[in-house]
PDB file of N, CA and C in Angstrom:
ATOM      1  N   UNK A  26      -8.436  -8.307  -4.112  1.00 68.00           N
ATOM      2  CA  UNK A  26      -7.486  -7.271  -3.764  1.00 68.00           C
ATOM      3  C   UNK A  26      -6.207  -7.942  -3.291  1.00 68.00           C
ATOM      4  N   UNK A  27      -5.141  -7.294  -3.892  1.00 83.00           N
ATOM      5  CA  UNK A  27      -4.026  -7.635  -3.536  1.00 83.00           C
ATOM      6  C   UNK A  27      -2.982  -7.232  -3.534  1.00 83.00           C
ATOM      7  N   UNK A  28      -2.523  -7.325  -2.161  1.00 89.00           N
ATOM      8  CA  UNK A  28      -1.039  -6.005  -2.260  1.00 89.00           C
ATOM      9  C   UNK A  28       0.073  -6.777  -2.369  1.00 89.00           C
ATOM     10  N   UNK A  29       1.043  -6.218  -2.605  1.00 90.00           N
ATOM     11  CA  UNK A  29       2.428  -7.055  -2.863  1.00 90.00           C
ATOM     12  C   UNK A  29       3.424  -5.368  -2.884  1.00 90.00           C
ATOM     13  N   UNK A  30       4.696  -6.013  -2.738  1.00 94.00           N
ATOM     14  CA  UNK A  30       5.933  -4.945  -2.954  1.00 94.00           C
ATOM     15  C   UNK A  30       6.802  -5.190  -3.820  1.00 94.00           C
ATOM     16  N   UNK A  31       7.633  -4.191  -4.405  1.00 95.00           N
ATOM     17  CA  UNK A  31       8.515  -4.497  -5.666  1.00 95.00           C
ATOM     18  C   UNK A  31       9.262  -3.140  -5.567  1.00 95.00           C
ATOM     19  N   UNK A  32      10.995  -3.860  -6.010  1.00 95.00           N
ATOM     20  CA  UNK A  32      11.822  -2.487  -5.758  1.00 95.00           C
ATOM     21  C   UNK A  32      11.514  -1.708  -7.196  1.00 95.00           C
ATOM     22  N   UNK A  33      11.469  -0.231  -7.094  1.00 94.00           N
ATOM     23  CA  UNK A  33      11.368   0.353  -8.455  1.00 94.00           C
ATOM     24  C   UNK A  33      12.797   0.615  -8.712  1.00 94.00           C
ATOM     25  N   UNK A  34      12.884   1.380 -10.197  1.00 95.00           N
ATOM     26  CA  UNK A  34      13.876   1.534 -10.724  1.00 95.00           C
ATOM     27  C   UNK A  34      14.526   2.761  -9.870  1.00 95.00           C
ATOM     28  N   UNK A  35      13.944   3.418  -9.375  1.00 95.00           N
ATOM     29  CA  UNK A  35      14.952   4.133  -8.238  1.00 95.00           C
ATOM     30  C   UNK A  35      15.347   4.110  -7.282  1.00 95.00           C
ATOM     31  N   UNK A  36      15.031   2.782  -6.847  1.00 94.00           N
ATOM     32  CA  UNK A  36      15.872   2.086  -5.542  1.00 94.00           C
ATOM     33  C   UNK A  36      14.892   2.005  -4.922  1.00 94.00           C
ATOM     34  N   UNK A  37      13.521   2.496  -4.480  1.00 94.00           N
ATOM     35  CA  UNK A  37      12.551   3.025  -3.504  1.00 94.00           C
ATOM     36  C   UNK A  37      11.797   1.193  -3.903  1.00 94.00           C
ATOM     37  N   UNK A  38      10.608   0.980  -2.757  1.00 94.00           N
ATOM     38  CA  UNK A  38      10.099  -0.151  -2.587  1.00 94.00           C
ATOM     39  C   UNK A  38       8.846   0.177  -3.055  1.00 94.00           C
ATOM     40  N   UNK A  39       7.967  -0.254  -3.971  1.00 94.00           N
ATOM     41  CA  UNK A  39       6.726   0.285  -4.486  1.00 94.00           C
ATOM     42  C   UNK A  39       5.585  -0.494  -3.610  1.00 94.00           C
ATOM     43  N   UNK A  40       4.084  -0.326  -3.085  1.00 93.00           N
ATOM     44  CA  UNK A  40       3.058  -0.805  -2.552  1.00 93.00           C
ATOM     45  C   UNK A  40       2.425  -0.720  -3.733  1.00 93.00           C
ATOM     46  N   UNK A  41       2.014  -1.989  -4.257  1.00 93.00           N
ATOM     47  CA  UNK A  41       1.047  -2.208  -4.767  1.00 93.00           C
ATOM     48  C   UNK A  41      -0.597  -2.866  -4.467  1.00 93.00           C
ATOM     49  N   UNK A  42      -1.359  -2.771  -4.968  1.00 88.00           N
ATOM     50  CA  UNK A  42      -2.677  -2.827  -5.404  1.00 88.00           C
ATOM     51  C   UNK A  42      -3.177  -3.878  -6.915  1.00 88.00           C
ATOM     52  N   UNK A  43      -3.212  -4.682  -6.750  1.00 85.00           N
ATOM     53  CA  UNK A  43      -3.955  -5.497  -7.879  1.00 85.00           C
ATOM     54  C   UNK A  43      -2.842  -4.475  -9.387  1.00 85.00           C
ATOM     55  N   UNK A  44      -1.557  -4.733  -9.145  1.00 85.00           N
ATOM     56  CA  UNK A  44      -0.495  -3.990  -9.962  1.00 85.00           C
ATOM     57  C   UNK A  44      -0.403  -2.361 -10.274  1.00 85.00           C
ATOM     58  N   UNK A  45      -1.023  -1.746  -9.574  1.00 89.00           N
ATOM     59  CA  UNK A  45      -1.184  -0.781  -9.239  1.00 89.00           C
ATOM     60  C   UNK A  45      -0.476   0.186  -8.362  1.00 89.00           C
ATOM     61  N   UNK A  46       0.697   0.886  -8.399  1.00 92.00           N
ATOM     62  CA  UNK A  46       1.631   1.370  -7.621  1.00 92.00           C
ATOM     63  C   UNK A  46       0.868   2.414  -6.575  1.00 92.00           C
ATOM     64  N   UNK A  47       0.395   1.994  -5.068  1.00 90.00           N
ATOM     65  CA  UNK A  47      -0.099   3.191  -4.863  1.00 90.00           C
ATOM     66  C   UNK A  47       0.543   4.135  -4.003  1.00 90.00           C
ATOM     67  N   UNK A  48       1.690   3.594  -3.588  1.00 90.00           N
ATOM     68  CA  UNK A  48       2.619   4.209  -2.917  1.00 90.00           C
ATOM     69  C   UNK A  48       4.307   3.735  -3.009  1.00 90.00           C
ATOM     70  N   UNK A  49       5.341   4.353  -2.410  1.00 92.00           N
ATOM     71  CA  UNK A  49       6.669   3.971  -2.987  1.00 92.00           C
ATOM     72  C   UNK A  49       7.193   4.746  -1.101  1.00 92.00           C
ATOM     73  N   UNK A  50       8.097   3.485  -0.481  1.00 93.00           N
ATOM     74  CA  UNK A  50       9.011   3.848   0.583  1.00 93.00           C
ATOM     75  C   UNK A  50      10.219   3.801   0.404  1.00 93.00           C
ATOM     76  N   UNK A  51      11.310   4.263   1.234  1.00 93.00           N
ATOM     77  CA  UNK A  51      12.673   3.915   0.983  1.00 93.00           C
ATOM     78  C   UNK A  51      13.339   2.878   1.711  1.00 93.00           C
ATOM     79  N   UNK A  52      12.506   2.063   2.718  1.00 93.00           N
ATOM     80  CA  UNK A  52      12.571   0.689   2.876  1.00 93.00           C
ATOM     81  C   UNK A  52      12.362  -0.401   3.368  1.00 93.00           C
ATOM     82  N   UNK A  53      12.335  -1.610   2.983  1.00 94.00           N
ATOM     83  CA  UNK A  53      11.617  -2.989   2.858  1.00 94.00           C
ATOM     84  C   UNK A  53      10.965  -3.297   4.041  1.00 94.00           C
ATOM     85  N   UNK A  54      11.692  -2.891   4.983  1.00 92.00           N
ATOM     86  CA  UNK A  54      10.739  -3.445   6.341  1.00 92.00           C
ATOM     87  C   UNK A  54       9.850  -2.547   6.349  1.00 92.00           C
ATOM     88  N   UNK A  55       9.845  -1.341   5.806  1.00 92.00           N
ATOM     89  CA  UNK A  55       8.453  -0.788   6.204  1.00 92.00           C
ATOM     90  C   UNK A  55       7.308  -0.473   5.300  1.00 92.00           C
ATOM     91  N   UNK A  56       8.057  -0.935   4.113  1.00 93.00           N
ATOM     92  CA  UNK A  56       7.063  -1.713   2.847  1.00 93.00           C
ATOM     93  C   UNK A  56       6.323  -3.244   3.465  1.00 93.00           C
ATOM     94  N   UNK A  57       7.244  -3.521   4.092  1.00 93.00           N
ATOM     95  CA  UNK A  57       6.571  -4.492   4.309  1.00 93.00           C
ATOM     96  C   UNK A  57       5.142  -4.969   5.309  1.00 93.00           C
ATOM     97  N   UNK A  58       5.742  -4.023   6.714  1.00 91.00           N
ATOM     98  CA  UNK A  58       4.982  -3.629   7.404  1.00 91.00           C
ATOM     99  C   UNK A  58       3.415  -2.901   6.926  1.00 91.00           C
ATOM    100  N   UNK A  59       3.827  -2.282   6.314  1.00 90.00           N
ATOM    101  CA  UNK A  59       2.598  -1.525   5.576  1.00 90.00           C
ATOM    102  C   UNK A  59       1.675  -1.937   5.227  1.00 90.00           C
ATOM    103  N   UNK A  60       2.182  -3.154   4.103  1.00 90.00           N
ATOM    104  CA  UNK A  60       1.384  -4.287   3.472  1.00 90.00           C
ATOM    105  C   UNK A  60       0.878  -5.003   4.694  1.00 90.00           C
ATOM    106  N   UNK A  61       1.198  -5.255   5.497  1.00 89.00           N
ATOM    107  CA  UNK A  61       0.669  -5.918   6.712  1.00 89.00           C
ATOM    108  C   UNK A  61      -0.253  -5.433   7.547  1.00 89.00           C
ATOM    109  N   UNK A  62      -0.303  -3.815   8.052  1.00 87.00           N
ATOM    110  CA  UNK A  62      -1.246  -3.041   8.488  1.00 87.00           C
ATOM    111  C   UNK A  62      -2.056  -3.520   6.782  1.00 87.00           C
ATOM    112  N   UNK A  63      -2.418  -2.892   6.320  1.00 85.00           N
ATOM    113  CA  UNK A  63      -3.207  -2.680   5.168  1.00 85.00           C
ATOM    114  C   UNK A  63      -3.956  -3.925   4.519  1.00 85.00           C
ATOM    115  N   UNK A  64      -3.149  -5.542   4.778  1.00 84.00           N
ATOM    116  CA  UNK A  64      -4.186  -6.342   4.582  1.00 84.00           C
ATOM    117  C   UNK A  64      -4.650  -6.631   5.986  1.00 84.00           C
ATOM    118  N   UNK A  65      -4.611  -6.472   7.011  1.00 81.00           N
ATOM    119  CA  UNK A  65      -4.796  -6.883   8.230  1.00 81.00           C
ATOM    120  C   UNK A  65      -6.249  -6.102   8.346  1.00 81.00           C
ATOM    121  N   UNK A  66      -5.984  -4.701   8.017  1.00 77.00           N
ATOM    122  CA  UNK A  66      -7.411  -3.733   7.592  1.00 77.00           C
ATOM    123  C   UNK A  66      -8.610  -3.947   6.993  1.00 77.00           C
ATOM    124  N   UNK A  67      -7.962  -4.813   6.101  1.00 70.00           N
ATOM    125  CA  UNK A  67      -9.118  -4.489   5.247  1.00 70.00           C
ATOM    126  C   UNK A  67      -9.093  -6.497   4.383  1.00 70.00           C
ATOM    127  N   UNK A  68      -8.965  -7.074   5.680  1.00 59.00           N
ATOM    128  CA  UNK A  68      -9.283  -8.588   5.876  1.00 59.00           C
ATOM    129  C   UNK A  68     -10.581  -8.648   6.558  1.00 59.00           C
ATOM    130  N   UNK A  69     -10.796  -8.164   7.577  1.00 54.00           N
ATOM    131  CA  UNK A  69     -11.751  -8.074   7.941  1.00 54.00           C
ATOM    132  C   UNK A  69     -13.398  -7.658   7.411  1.00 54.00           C
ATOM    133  N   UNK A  70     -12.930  -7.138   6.115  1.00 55.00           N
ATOM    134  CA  UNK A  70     -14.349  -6.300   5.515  1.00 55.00           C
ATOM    135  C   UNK A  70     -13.976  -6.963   4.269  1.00 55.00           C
ATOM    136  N   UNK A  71     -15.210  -7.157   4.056  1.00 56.00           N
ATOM    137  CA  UNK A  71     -15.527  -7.084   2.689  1.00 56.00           C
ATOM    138  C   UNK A  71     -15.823  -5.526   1.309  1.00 56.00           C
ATOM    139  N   UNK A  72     -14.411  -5.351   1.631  1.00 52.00           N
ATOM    140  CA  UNK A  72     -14.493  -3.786   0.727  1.00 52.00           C
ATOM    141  C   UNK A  72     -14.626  -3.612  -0.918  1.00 52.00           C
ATOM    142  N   UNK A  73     -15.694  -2.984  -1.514  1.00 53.00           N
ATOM    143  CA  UNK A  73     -15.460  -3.152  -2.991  1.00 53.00           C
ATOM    144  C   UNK A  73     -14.178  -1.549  -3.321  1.00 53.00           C
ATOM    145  N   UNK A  74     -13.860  -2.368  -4.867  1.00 58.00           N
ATOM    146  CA  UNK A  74     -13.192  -1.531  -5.334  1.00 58.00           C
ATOM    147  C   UNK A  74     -13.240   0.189  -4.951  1.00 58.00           C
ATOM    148  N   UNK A  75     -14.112   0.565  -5.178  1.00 50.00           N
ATOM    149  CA  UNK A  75     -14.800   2.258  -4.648  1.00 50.00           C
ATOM    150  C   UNK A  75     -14.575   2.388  -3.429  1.00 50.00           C
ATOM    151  N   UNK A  76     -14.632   1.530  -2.175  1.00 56.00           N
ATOM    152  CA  UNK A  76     -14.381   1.673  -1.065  1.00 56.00           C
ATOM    153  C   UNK A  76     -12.949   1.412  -0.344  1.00 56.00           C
ATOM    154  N   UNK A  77     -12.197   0.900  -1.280  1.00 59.00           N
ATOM    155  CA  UNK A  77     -10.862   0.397  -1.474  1.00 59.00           C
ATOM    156  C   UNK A  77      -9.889   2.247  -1.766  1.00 59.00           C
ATOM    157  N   UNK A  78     -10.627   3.185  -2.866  1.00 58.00           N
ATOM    158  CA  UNK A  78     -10.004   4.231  -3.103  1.00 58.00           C
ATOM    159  C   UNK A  78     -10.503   4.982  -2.264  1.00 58.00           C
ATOM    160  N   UNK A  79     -11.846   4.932  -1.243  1.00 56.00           N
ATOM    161  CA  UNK A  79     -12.089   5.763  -0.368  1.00 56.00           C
ATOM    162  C   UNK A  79     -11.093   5.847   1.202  1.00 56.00           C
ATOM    163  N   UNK A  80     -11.186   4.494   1.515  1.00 56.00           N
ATOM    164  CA  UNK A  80     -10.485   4.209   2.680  1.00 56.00           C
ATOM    165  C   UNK A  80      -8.639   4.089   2.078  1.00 56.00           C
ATOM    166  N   UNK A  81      -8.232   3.647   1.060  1.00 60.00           N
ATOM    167  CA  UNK A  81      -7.217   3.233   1.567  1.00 60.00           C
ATOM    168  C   UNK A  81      -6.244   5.032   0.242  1.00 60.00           C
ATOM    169  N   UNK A  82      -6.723   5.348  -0.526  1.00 60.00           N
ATOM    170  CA  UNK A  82      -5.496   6.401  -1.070  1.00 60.00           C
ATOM    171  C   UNK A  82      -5.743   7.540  -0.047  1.00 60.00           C
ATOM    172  N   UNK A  83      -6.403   8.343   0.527  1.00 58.00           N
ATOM    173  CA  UNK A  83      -6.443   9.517   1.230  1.00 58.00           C
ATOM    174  C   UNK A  83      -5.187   8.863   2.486  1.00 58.00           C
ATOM    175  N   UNK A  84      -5.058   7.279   2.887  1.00 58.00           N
ATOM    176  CA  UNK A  84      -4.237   7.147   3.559  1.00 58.00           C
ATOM    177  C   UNK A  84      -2.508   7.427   3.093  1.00 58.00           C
ATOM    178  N   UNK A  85      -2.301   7.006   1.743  1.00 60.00           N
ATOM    179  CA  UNK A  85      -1.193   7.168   1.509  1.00 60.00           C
ATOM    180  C   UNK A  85      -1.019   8.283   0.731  1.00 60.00           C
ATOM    181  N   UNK A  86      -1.973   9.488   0.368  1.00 57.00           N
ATOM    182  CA  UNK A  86      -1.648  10.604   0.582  1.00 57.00           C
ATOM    183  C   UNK A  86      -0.939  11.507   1.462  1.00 57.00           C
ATOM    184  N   UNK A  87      -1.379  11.334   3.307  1.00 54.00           N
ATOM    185  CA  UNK A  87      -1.294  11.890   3.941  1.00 54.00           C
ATOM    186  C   UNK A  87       0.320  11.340   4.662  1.00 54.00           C
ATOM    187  N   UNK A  88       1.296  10.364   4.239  1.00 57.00           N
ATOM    188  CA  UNK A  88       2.234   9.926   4.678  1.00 57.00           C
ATOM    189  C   UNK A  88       3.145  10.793   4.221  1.00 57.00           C
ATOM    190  N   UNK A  89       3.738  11.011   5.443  1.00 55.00           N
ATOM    191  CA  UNK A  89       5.362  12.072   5.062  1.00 55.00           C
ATOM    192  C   UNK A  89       6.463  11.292   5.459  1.00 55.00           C
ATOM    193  N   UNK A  90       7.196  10.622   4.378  1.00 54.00           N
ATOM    194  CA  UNK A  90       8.566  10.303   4.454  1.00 54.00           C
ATOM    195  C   UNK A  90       9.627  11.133   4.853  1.00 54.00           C
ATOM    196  N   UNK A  91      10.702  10.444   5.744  1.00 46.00           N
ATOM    197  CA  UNK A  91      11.442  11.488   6.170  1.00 46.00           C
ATOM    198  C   UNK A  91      13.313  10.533   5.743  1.00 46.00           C
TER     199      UNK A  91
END
């Protein structure tokens, strides 16, 4: 598993997943931050893929950009 960030074509900062866009902020420090909560999370466990979409998309569902 592996997250990384990348600006998209609409200016916004994408969170990725093993190239996988699973979320998009409007900016870098808190793309970055994110990625940092999120491997910091889930360093600790040994999570498979299935447990990867359990724990970690219902999280970036529930985020409201402002």
């Amino acid at each position: 598993m592996i997250f990384h960030s990348g600006q998209l074509p609409n200016g916004r900062w994408g969170i990725f997943l093993d190239h996988q866009l699973m979320a998009s902020v409007g900016c870098f420090d808190t793309c970055q931050k994110t990625i940092q909560f999120l491997e910091s999370r889930l360093s600790t466990k040994k999570l498979t893929k299935l447990k990867i979409n359990i724990a970690v998309a219902p999280y970036f569902q529930n985020i409201k950009l402002i």
